[in-house]
PDB file of C-alpha atoms in Angstrom:
ATOM      1  CA  MET V   1     111.063  22.219 -53.265  1.00  0.00           C
ATOM      2  CA  SER V   2     112.353  25.436 -51.781  1.00  0.00           C
ATOM      3  CA  SER V   3     114.855  25.221 -49.291  1.00  0.00           C
ATOM      4  CA  SER V   4     112.551  27.412 -47.185  1.00  0.00           C
ATOM      5  CA  ALA V   5     110.361  24.420 -46.183  1.00  0.00           C
ATOM      6  CA  PHE V   6     113.371  23.026 -43.752  1.00  0.00           C
ATOM      7  CA  HIS V   7     114.098  26.420 -41.986  1.00  0.00           C
ATOM      8  CA  PRO V   8     112.785  27.788 -38.861  1.00  0.00           C
ATOM      9  CA  SER V   9     109.424  28.744 -40.109  1.00  0.00           C
ATOM     10  CA  ASP V  10     108.375  24.925 -40.062  1.00  0.00           C
ATOM     11  CA  GLY V  11     108.770  25.060 -36.214  1.00  0.00           C
ATOM     12  CA  GLU V  12     111.953  23.607 -35.743  1.00  0.00           C
ATOM     13  CA  ASN V  13     114.496  24.844 -33.234  1.00  0.00           C
ATOM     14  CA  PRO V  14     116.867  27.389 -35.444  1.00  0.00           C
ATOM     15  CA  ARG V  15     119.477  26.734 -33.002  1.00  0.00           C
ATOM     16  CA  ARG V  16     119.275  23.138 -33.169  1.00  0.00           C
ATOM     17  CA  ASP V  17     119.195  23.438 -37.060  1.00  0.00           C
ATOM     18  CA  ALA V  18     122.304  25.377 -37.108  1.00  0.00           C
ATOM     19  CA  GLY V  19     124.952  22.745 -37.563  1.00  0.00           C
ATOM     20  CA  LEU V  20     122.658  19.944 -36.350  1.00  0.00           C
ATOM     21  CA  GLY V  21     123.742  21.007 -32.746  1.00  0.00           C
ATOM     22  CA  GLY V  22     121.736  19.724 -29.726  1.00  0.00           C
ATOM     23  CA  GLY V  23     120.447  16.538 -29.804  1.00  0.00           C
ATOM     24  CA  ALA V  24     121.982  15.484 -33.034  1.00  0.00           C
ATOM     25  CA  SER V  25     124.517  12.779 -32.552  1.00  0.00           C
ATOM     26  CA  LEU V  26     128.309  12.609 -33.636  1.00  0.00           C
ATOM     27  CA  LEU V  27     127.465  10.242 -36.663  1.00  0.00           C
ATOM     28  CA  ASP V  28     124.552  12.629 -37.726  1.00  0.00           C
ATOM     29  CA  ARG V  29     126.890  15.703 -37.629  1.00  0.00           C
ATOM     30  CA  GLY V  30     129.650  13.594 -39.646  1.00  0.00           C
ATOM     31  CA  VAL V  31     127.257  12.508 -42.068  1.00  0.00           C
ATOM     32  CA  GLY V  32     125.753  16.080 -42.357  1.00  0.00           C
ATOM     33  CA  ALA V  33     129.041  17.382 -43.412  1.00  0.00           C
ATOM     34  CA  LEU V  34     129.532  14.530 -46.063  1.00  0.00           C
ATOM     35  CA  PHE V  35     125.865  15.857 -47.265  1.00  0.00           C
ATOM     36  CA  ASP V  36     127.269  19.447 -47.239  1.00  0.00           C
ATOM     37  CA  ALA V  37     130.150  18.676 -49.298  1.00  0.00           C
ATOM     38  CA  LEU V  38     128.299  16.520 -51.965  1.00  0.00           C
ATOM     39  CA  VAL V  39     125.110  18.698 -52.140  1.00  0.00           C
ATOM     40  CA  ALA V  40     126.769  21.954 -53.372  1.00  0.00           C
ATOM     41  CA  ALA V  41     125.024  25.197 -52.756  1.00  0.00           C
ATOM     42  CA  PRO V  42     123.939  25.950 -56.645  1.00  0.00           C
ATOM     43  CA  TRP V  43     121.346  23.026 -56.140  1.00  0.00           C
ATOM     44  CA  GLY V  44     120.722  23.033 -52.607  1.00  0.00           C
ATOM     45  CA  ALA V  45     117.626  24.951 -52.542  1.00  0.00           C
ATOM     46  CA  HIS V  46     115.961  22.270 -54.757  1.00  0.00           C
ATOM     47  CA  THR V  47     117.240  18.910 -52.839  1.00  0.00           C
ATOM     48  CA  GLY V  48     116.874  20.405 -49.655  1.00  0.00           C
ATOM     49  CA  ASP V  49     119.610  20.482 -47.005  1.00  0.00           C
ATOM     50  CA  HIS V  50     121.119  17.364 -45.059  1.00  0.00           C
ATOM     51  CA  ARG V  51     119.427  18.306 -41.927  1.00  0.00           C
ATOM     52  CA  GLN V  52     115.677  17.322 -43.395  1.00  0.00           C
ATOM     53  CA  THR V  53     117.180  14.357 -45.034  1.00  0.00           C
ATOM     54  CA  LEU V  54     118.743  12.908 -42.049  1.00  0.00           C
ATOM     55  CA  LYS V  55     115.760  13.759 -39.930  1.00  0.00           C
ATOM     56  CA  SER V  56     113.653  11.802 -42.512  1.00  0.00           C
ATOM     57  CA  LEU V  57     116.076   8.551 -42.414  1.00  0.00           C
ATOM     58  CA  ARG V  58     115.778   8.760 -38.489  1.00  0.00           C
ATOM     59  CA  VAL V  59     112.065   8.680 -38.574  1.00  0.00           C
ATOM     60  CA  LEU V  60     112.068   5.953 -41.346  1.00  0.00           C
ATOM     61  CA  ARG V  61     114.270   3.978 -39.107  1.00  0.00           C
ATOM     62  CA  ALA V  62     112.381   4.372 -36.098  1.00  0.00           C
ATOM     63  CA  ARG V  63     109.092   3.653 -37.763  1.00  0.00           C
ATOM     64  CA  ARG V  64     110.012   0.741 -40.197  1.00  0.00           C
ATOM     65  CA  PRO V  65     109.610  -2.902 -38.315  1.00  0.00           C
ATOM     66  CA  LEU V  66     112.492  -5.231 -38.598  1.00  0.00           C
ATOM     67  CA  TYR V  67     110.154  -7.653 -40.630  1.00  0.00           C
ATOM     68  CA  THR V  68     106.962  -6.814 -42.099  1.00  0.00           C
ATOM     69  CA  PRO V  69     104.195  -9.222 -41.789  1.00  0.00           C
ATOM     70  CA  GLU V  70     104.959 -10.788 -45.202  1.00  0.00           C
ATOM     71  CA  GLU V  71     108.923 -10.849 -44.359  1.00  0.00           C
ATOM     72  CA  ARG V  72     108.067 -12.718 -40.991  1.00  0.00           C
ATOM     73  CA  ALA V  73     105.748 -15.142 -42.644  1.00  0.00           C
ATOM     74  CA  ARG V  74     108.342 -15.983 -45.120  1.00  0.00           C
ATOM     75  CA  ARG V  75     111.186 -15.901 -42.301  1.00  0.00           C
ATOM     76  CA  ASP V  76     109.087 -18.622 -40.336  1.00  0.00           C
ATOM     77  CA  ALA V  77     108.215 -20.590 -43.559  1.00  0.00           C
ATOM     78  CA  THR V  78     111.761 -21.009 -45.188  1.00  0.00           C
ATOM     79  CA  PRO V  79     114.113 -23.861 -44.014  1.00  0.00           C
ATOM     80  CA  TRP V  80     116.964 -21.455 -44.484  1.00  0.00           C
ATOM     81  CA  THR V  81     115.801 -20.165 -41.120  1.00  0.00           C
ATOM     82  CA  LEU V  82     116.643 -23.501 -39.244  1.00  0.00           C
ATOM     83  CA  VAL V  83     119.928 -23.591 -41.335  1.00  0.00           C
ATOM     84  CA  GLN V  84     121.110 -20.277 -39.923  1.00  0.00           C
ATOM     85  CA  GLY V  85     119.972 -21.436 -36.462  1.00  0.00           C
ATOM     86  CA  ILE V  86     122.111 -24.568 -36.590  1.00  0.00           C
ATOM     87  CA  LEU V  87     125.092 -23.122 -38.439  1.00  0.00           C
ATOM     88  CA  ALA V  88     125.485 -19.993 -36.122  1.00  0.00           C
ATOM     89  CA  PRO V  89     126.074 -22.070 -32.878  1.00  0.00           C
ATOM     90  CA  ILE V  90     128.530 -24.377 -34.577  1.00  0.00           C
ATOM     91  CA  GLN V  91     130.464 -21.495 -36.064  1.00  0.00           C
ATOM     92  CA  PHE V  92     130.689 -19.975 -32.305  1.00  0.00           C
ATOM     93  CA  ILE V  93     131.700 -23.121 -30.848  1.00  0.00           C
ATOM     94  CA  ALA V  94     134.375 -23.599 -33.604  1.00  0.00           C
ATOM     95  CA  PHE V  95     135.620 -19.995 -32.730  1.00  0.00           C
ATOM     96  CA  GLY V  96     135.675 -20.588 -29.026  1.00  0.00           C
ATOM     97  CA  ILE V  97     138.167 -23.902 -29.746  1.00  0.00           C
ATOM     98  CA  SER V  98     140.268 -22.071 -32.298  1.00  0.00           C
ATOM     99  CA  PHE V  99     140.651 -18.962 -30.261  1.00  0.00           C
ATOM    100  CA  VAL V 100     141.889 -21.130 -27.355  1.00  0.00           C
ATOM    101  CA  LEU V 101     144.268 -23.102 -29.719  1.00  0.00           C
ATOM    102  CA  VAL V 102     145.771 -19.847 -31.408  1.00  0.00           C
ATOM    103  CA  LEU V 103     146.534 -18.281 -28.085  1.00  0.00           C
ATOM    104  CA  ARG V 104     148.184 -21.342 -26.806  1.00  0.00           C
ATOM    105  CA  TYR V 105     150.474 -21.406 -29.947  1.00  0.00           C
ATOM    106  CA  LEU V 106     151.192 -17.771 -29.394  1.00  0.00           C
ATOM    107  CA  TRP V 107     151.906 -18.109 -25.698  1.00  0.00           C
ATOM    108  CA  THR V 108     154.086 -21.362 -25.865  1.00  0.00           C
ATOM    109  CA  GLY V 109     154.876 -21.717 -29.302  1.00  0.00           C
ATOM    110  CA  GLU V 110     153.458 -25.168 -29.656  1.00  0.00           C
ATOM    111  CA  GLY V 111     150.281 -26.523 -31.559  1.00  0.00           C
ATOM    112  CA  ALA V 112     150.799 -24.212 -34.701  1.00  0.00           C
ATOM    113  CA  ALA V 113     149.304 -27.262 -36.971  1.00  0.00           C
ATOM    114  CA  ALA V 114     146.247 -27.693 -34.355  1.00  0.00           C
ATOM    115  CA  ALA V 115     145.603 -23.779 -34.285  1.00  0.00           C
ATOM    116  CA  THR V 116     145.943 -23.643 -38.223  1.00  0.00           C
ATOM    117  CA  VAL V 117     143.511 -26.354 -38.857  1.00  0.00           C
ATOM    118  CA  SER V 118     140.932 -24.951 -36.416  1.00  0.00           C
ATOM    119  CA  ILE V 119     141.209 -21.684 -38.309  1.00  0.00           C
ATOM    120  CA  LEU V 120     140.826 -23.236 -41.541  1.00  0.00           C
ATOM    121  CA  ILE V 121     137.679 -25.277 -40.129  1.00  0.00           C
ATOM    122  CA  LYS V 122     136.288 -21.966 -38.836  1.00  0.00           C
ATOM    123  CA  THR V 123     136.826 -20.111 -42.147  1.00  0.00           C
ATOM    124  CA  GLY V 124     134.996 -22.722 -43.913  1.00  0.00           C
ATOM    125  CA  LEU V 125     131.948 -22.351 -41.758  1.00  0.00           C
ATOM    126  CA  LEU V 126     132.142 -18.787 -42.340  1.00  0.00           C
ATOM    127  CA  TYR V 127     131.939 -19.237 -46.015  1.00  0.00           C
ATOM    128  CA  LEU V 128     129.043 -21.606 -45.242  1.00  0.00           C
ATOM    129  CA  ILE V 129     126.990 -19.511 -43.291  1.00  0.00           C
ATOM    130  CA  MET V 130     127.656 -16.295 -45.290  1.00  0.00           C
ATOM    131  CA  VAL V 131     126.226 -18.205 -48.549  1.00  0.00           C
ATOM    132  CA  THR V 132     123.560 -19.756 -46.804  1.00  0.00           C
ATOM    133  CA  GLY V 133     122.678 -16.453 -45.036  1.00  0.00           C
ATOM    134  CA  ALA V 134     122.691 -14.460 -48.383  1.00  0.00           C
ATOM    135  CA  VAL V 135     120.061 -17.146 -49.588  1.00  0.00           C
ATOM    136  CA  TRP V 136     117.960 -16.727 -46.578  1.00  0.00           C
ATOM    137  CA  GLU V 137     118.099 -13.015 -46.946  1.00  0.00           C
ATOM    138  CA  LYS V 138     117.055 -13.227 -50.603  1.00  0.00           C
ATOM    139  CA  VAL V 139     114.037 -15.430 -49.579  1.00  0.00           C
ATOM    140  CA  VAL V 140     113.186 -13.130 -46.872  1.00  0.00           C
ATOM    141  CA  PHE V 141     113.827  -9.760 -48.058  1.00  0.00           C
ATOM    142  CA  GLY V 142     114.134  -9.932 -51.619  1.00  0.00           C
ATOM    143  CA  ARG V 143     117.793  -9.500 -52.230  1.00  0.00           C
ATOM    144  CA  TYR V 144     120.904 -11.273 -51.442  1.00  0.00           C
ATOM    145  CA  LEU V 145     122.860  -8.790 -49.340  1.00  0.00           C
ATOM    146  CA  PHE V 146     122.163  -5.284 -47.712  1.00  0.00           C
ATOM    147  CA  ALA V 147     118.428  -5.706 -47.097  1.00  0.00           C
ATOM    148  CA  PRO V 148     117.557  -2.587 -44.768  1.00  0.00           C
ATOM    149  CA  ALA V 149     117.071  -4.659 -41.758  1.00  0.00           C
ATOM    150  CA  PHE V 150     120.382  -5.880 -41.917  1.00  0.00           C
ATOM    151  CA  PHE V 151     122.378  -3.492 -43.681  1.00  0.00           C
ATOM    152  CA  TRP V 152     125.124  -2.780 -41.277  1.00  0.00           C
ATOM    153  CA  GLU V 153     125.036  -6.198 -40.028  1.00  0.00           C
ATOM    154  CA  ASP V 154     125.942  -7.245 -43.737  1.00  0.00           C
ATOM    155  CA  VAL V 155     128.522  -4.462 -43.982  1.00  0.00           C
ATOM    156  CA  PHE V 156     130.360  -5.703 -41.025  1.00  0.00           C
ATOM    157  CA  SER V 157     130.041  -9.224 -42.305  1.00  0.00           C
ATOM    158  CA  MET V 158     132.140  -8.291 -45.663  1.00  0.00           C
ATOM    159  CA  LEU V 159     134.958  -7.162 -42.932  1.00  0.00           C
ATOM    160  CA  VAL V 160     134.845 -10.300 -41.301  1.00  0.00           C
ATOM    161  CA  LEU V 161     134.754 -12.340 -44.588  1.00  0.00           C
ATOM    162  CA  ALA V 162     137.704 -10.311 -46.021  1.00  0.00           C
ATOM    163  CA  LEU V 163     140.111 -11.001 -42.776  1.00  0.00           C
ATOM    164  CA  HIS V 164     139.320 -14.608 -42.981  1.00  0.00           C
ATOM    165  CA  THR V 165     140.296 -14.404 -46.515  1.00  0.00           C
ATOM    166  CA  ALA V 166     143.322 -12.759 -45.866  1.00  0.00           C
ATOM    167  CA  TYR V 167     144.535 -15.343 -43.383  1.00  0.00           C
ATOM    168  CA  LEU V 168     143.603 -18.177 -46.001  1.00  0.00           C
ATOM    169  CA  ALA V 169     145.630 -16.502 -48.410  1.00  0.00           C
ATOM    170  CA  ALA V 170     148.499 -15.840 -46.307  1.00  0.00           C
ATOM    171  CA  VAL V 171     148.515 -19.524 -45.547  1.00  0.00           C
ATOM    172  CA  LEU V 172     148.232 -20.766 -48.848  1.00  0.00           C
ATOM    173  CA  ALA V 173     150.509 -18.322 -50.242  1.00  0.00           C
ATOM    174  CA  GLY V 174     153.150 -18.849 -47.493  1.00  0.00           C
ATOM    175  CA  TRP V 175     153.474 -15.204 -46.501  1.00  0.00           C
ATOM    176  CA  GLY V 176     154.636 -14.156 -43.290  1.00  0.00           C
ATOM    177  CA  THR V 177     155.345 -16.184 -40.172  1.00  0.00           C
ATOM    178  CA  PRO V 178     152.767 -18.599 -38.715  1.00  0.00           C
ATOM    179  CA  ALA V 179     152.690 -16.148 -35.684  1.00  0.00           C
ATOM    180  CA  GLU V 180     152.195 -13.076 -38.211  1.00  0.00           C
ATOM    181  CA  GLN V 181     149.100 -15.292 -39.990  1.00  0.00           C
ATOM    182  CA  MET V 182     147.592 -15.987 -36.674  1.00  0.00           C
ATOM    183  CA  ALA V 183     147.806 -12.367 -35.775  1.00  0.00           C
ATOM    184  CA  ILE V 184     145.336 -11.871 -38.942  1.00  0.00           C
ATOM    185  CA  ALA V 185     143.185 -14.572 -37.729  1.00  0.00           C
ATOM    186  CA  LEU V 186     142.746 -12.865 -34.391  1.00  0.00           C
ATOM    187  CA  ALA V 187     141.835  -9.722 -36.202  1.00  0.00           C
ATOM    188  CA  ALA V 188     139.231 -11.768 -37.999  1.00  0.00           C
ATOM    189  CA  TYR V 189     137.955 -13.154 -34.861  1.00  0.00           C
ATOM    190  CA  ALA V 190     137.767  -9.711 -33.161  1.00  0.00           C
ATOM    191  CA  ALA V 191     135.732  -8.632 -36.036  1.00  0.00           C
ATOM    192  CA  TYR V 192     133.524 -11.885 -35.882  1.00  0.00           C
ATOM    193  CA  VAL V 193     132.777 -11.302 -32.339  1.00  0.00           C
ATOM    194  CA  ILE V 194     131.565  -7.670 -32.952  1.00  0.00           C
ATOM    195  CA  ASN V 195     129.666  -9.221 -36.160  1.00  0.00           C
ATOM    196  CA  ALA V 196     127.943 -11.729 -33.994  1.00  0.00           C
ATOM    197  CA  PHE V 197     126.917  -9.426 -31.249  1.00  0.00           C
ATOM    198  CA  GLN V 198     125.034  -7.275 -33.982  1.00  0.00           C
ATOM    199  CA  PHE V 199     123.203 -10.427 -34.960  1.00  0.00           C
ATOM    200  CA  VAL V 200     122.289 -11.331 -31.489  1.00  0.00           C
ATOM    201  CA  TRP V 201     121.076  -8.037 -31.028  1.00  0.00           C
ATOM    202  CA  LYS V 202     118.847  -8.034 -34.040  1.00  0.00           C
ATOM    203  CA  LEU V 203     117.663 -11.274 -32.729  1.00  0.00           C
ATOM    204  CA  ARG V 204     116.471  -9.909 -29.481  1.00  0.00           C
ATOM    205  CA  GLN V 205     115.153  -6.878 -31.359  1.00  0.00           C
ATOM    206  CA  ALA V 206     112.825  -9.486 -33.565  1.00  0.00           C
ATOM    207  CA  ARG V 207     111.759 -11.400 -30.593  1.00  0.00           C
ATOM    208  CA  LEU V 208     110.759  -7.877 -28.731  1.00  0.00           C
ATOM    209  CA  GLU V 209     108.986  -6.789 -32.006  1.00  0.00           C
ATOM    210  CA  GLY V 210     107.157 -10.055 -32.307  1.00  0.00           C
ATOM    211  CA  ASP V 211     105.914 -10.136 -28.579  1.00  0.00           C
ATOM    212  CA  ARG V 212     104.723  -6.505 -29.151  1.00  0.00           C
ATOM    213  CA  THR V 213     102.861  -7.737 -32.361  1.00  0.00           C
ATOM    214  CA  ALA V 214     101.362 -10.684 -30.556  1.00  0.00           C
ATOM    215  CA  GLN V 215     100.211  -8.508 -27.477  1.00  0.00           C
ATOM    216  CA  SER V 216      98.585  -5.716 -29.596  1.00  0.00           C
ATOM    217  CA  PRO V 217      94.766  -5.959 -30.035  1.00  0.00           C
ATOM    218  CA  PRO V 218      93.453  -6.802 -33.137  1.00  0.00           C
ATOM    219  CA  GLN V 219      91.758  -4.159 -35.040  1.00  0.00           C
ATOM    220  CA  ALA V 220      88.092  -3.794 -35.202  1.00  0.00           C
ATOM    221  CA  MET V 221      86.551  -4.692 -38.435  1.00  0.00           C
ATOM    222  CA  PRO V 222      84.730  -1.803 -40.192  1.00  0.00           C
ATOM    223  CA  ALA V 223      80.815  -2.082 -39.918  1.00  0.00           C
TER     224      ALA V 223
END
């Protein structure tokens, strides 16, 4: 396809197309710059420029529901959904208790053993919810990780898992002081809170999407 198909002749605002200005987000401009670097000029006319690619991605993201009807049916039928619903609040409670114990140790220098045990329990629960969550994702979406509906949540989950694992490695190998080890745990906890907010937001989206689906009038059968 010729690159002329993506230029102002298609009705787009040429000033907005130039450098993805106007309504384009900072993320779009950053990704656009990456596309410019990767899609070099000699074959750009055949692949189309990054502006059309980003526009297509935004349209696809806006149109695709979080769950297709089939995925929603699998989500509601699998027992792994209940497992996730039980483990998530348990892990959050463990996080809250551990967070208080870690802060207490860092503030007073007391309770190092209790804080360490609490972090290990929180880490074990994280591993458990990650494994069962991957199984849930496989059942619902057909892949263990990085399904489109939860791609960025899974990406950030990898960071959370890496930080918890770094703490575990530091404790087992005896790297650093207890305070330095718990500083790693606090970084892991900060990432965990962000990741938890991502999933809570997706749960809200799923609920609103389900409400819209339930309220939409049934389509008339063709005569």
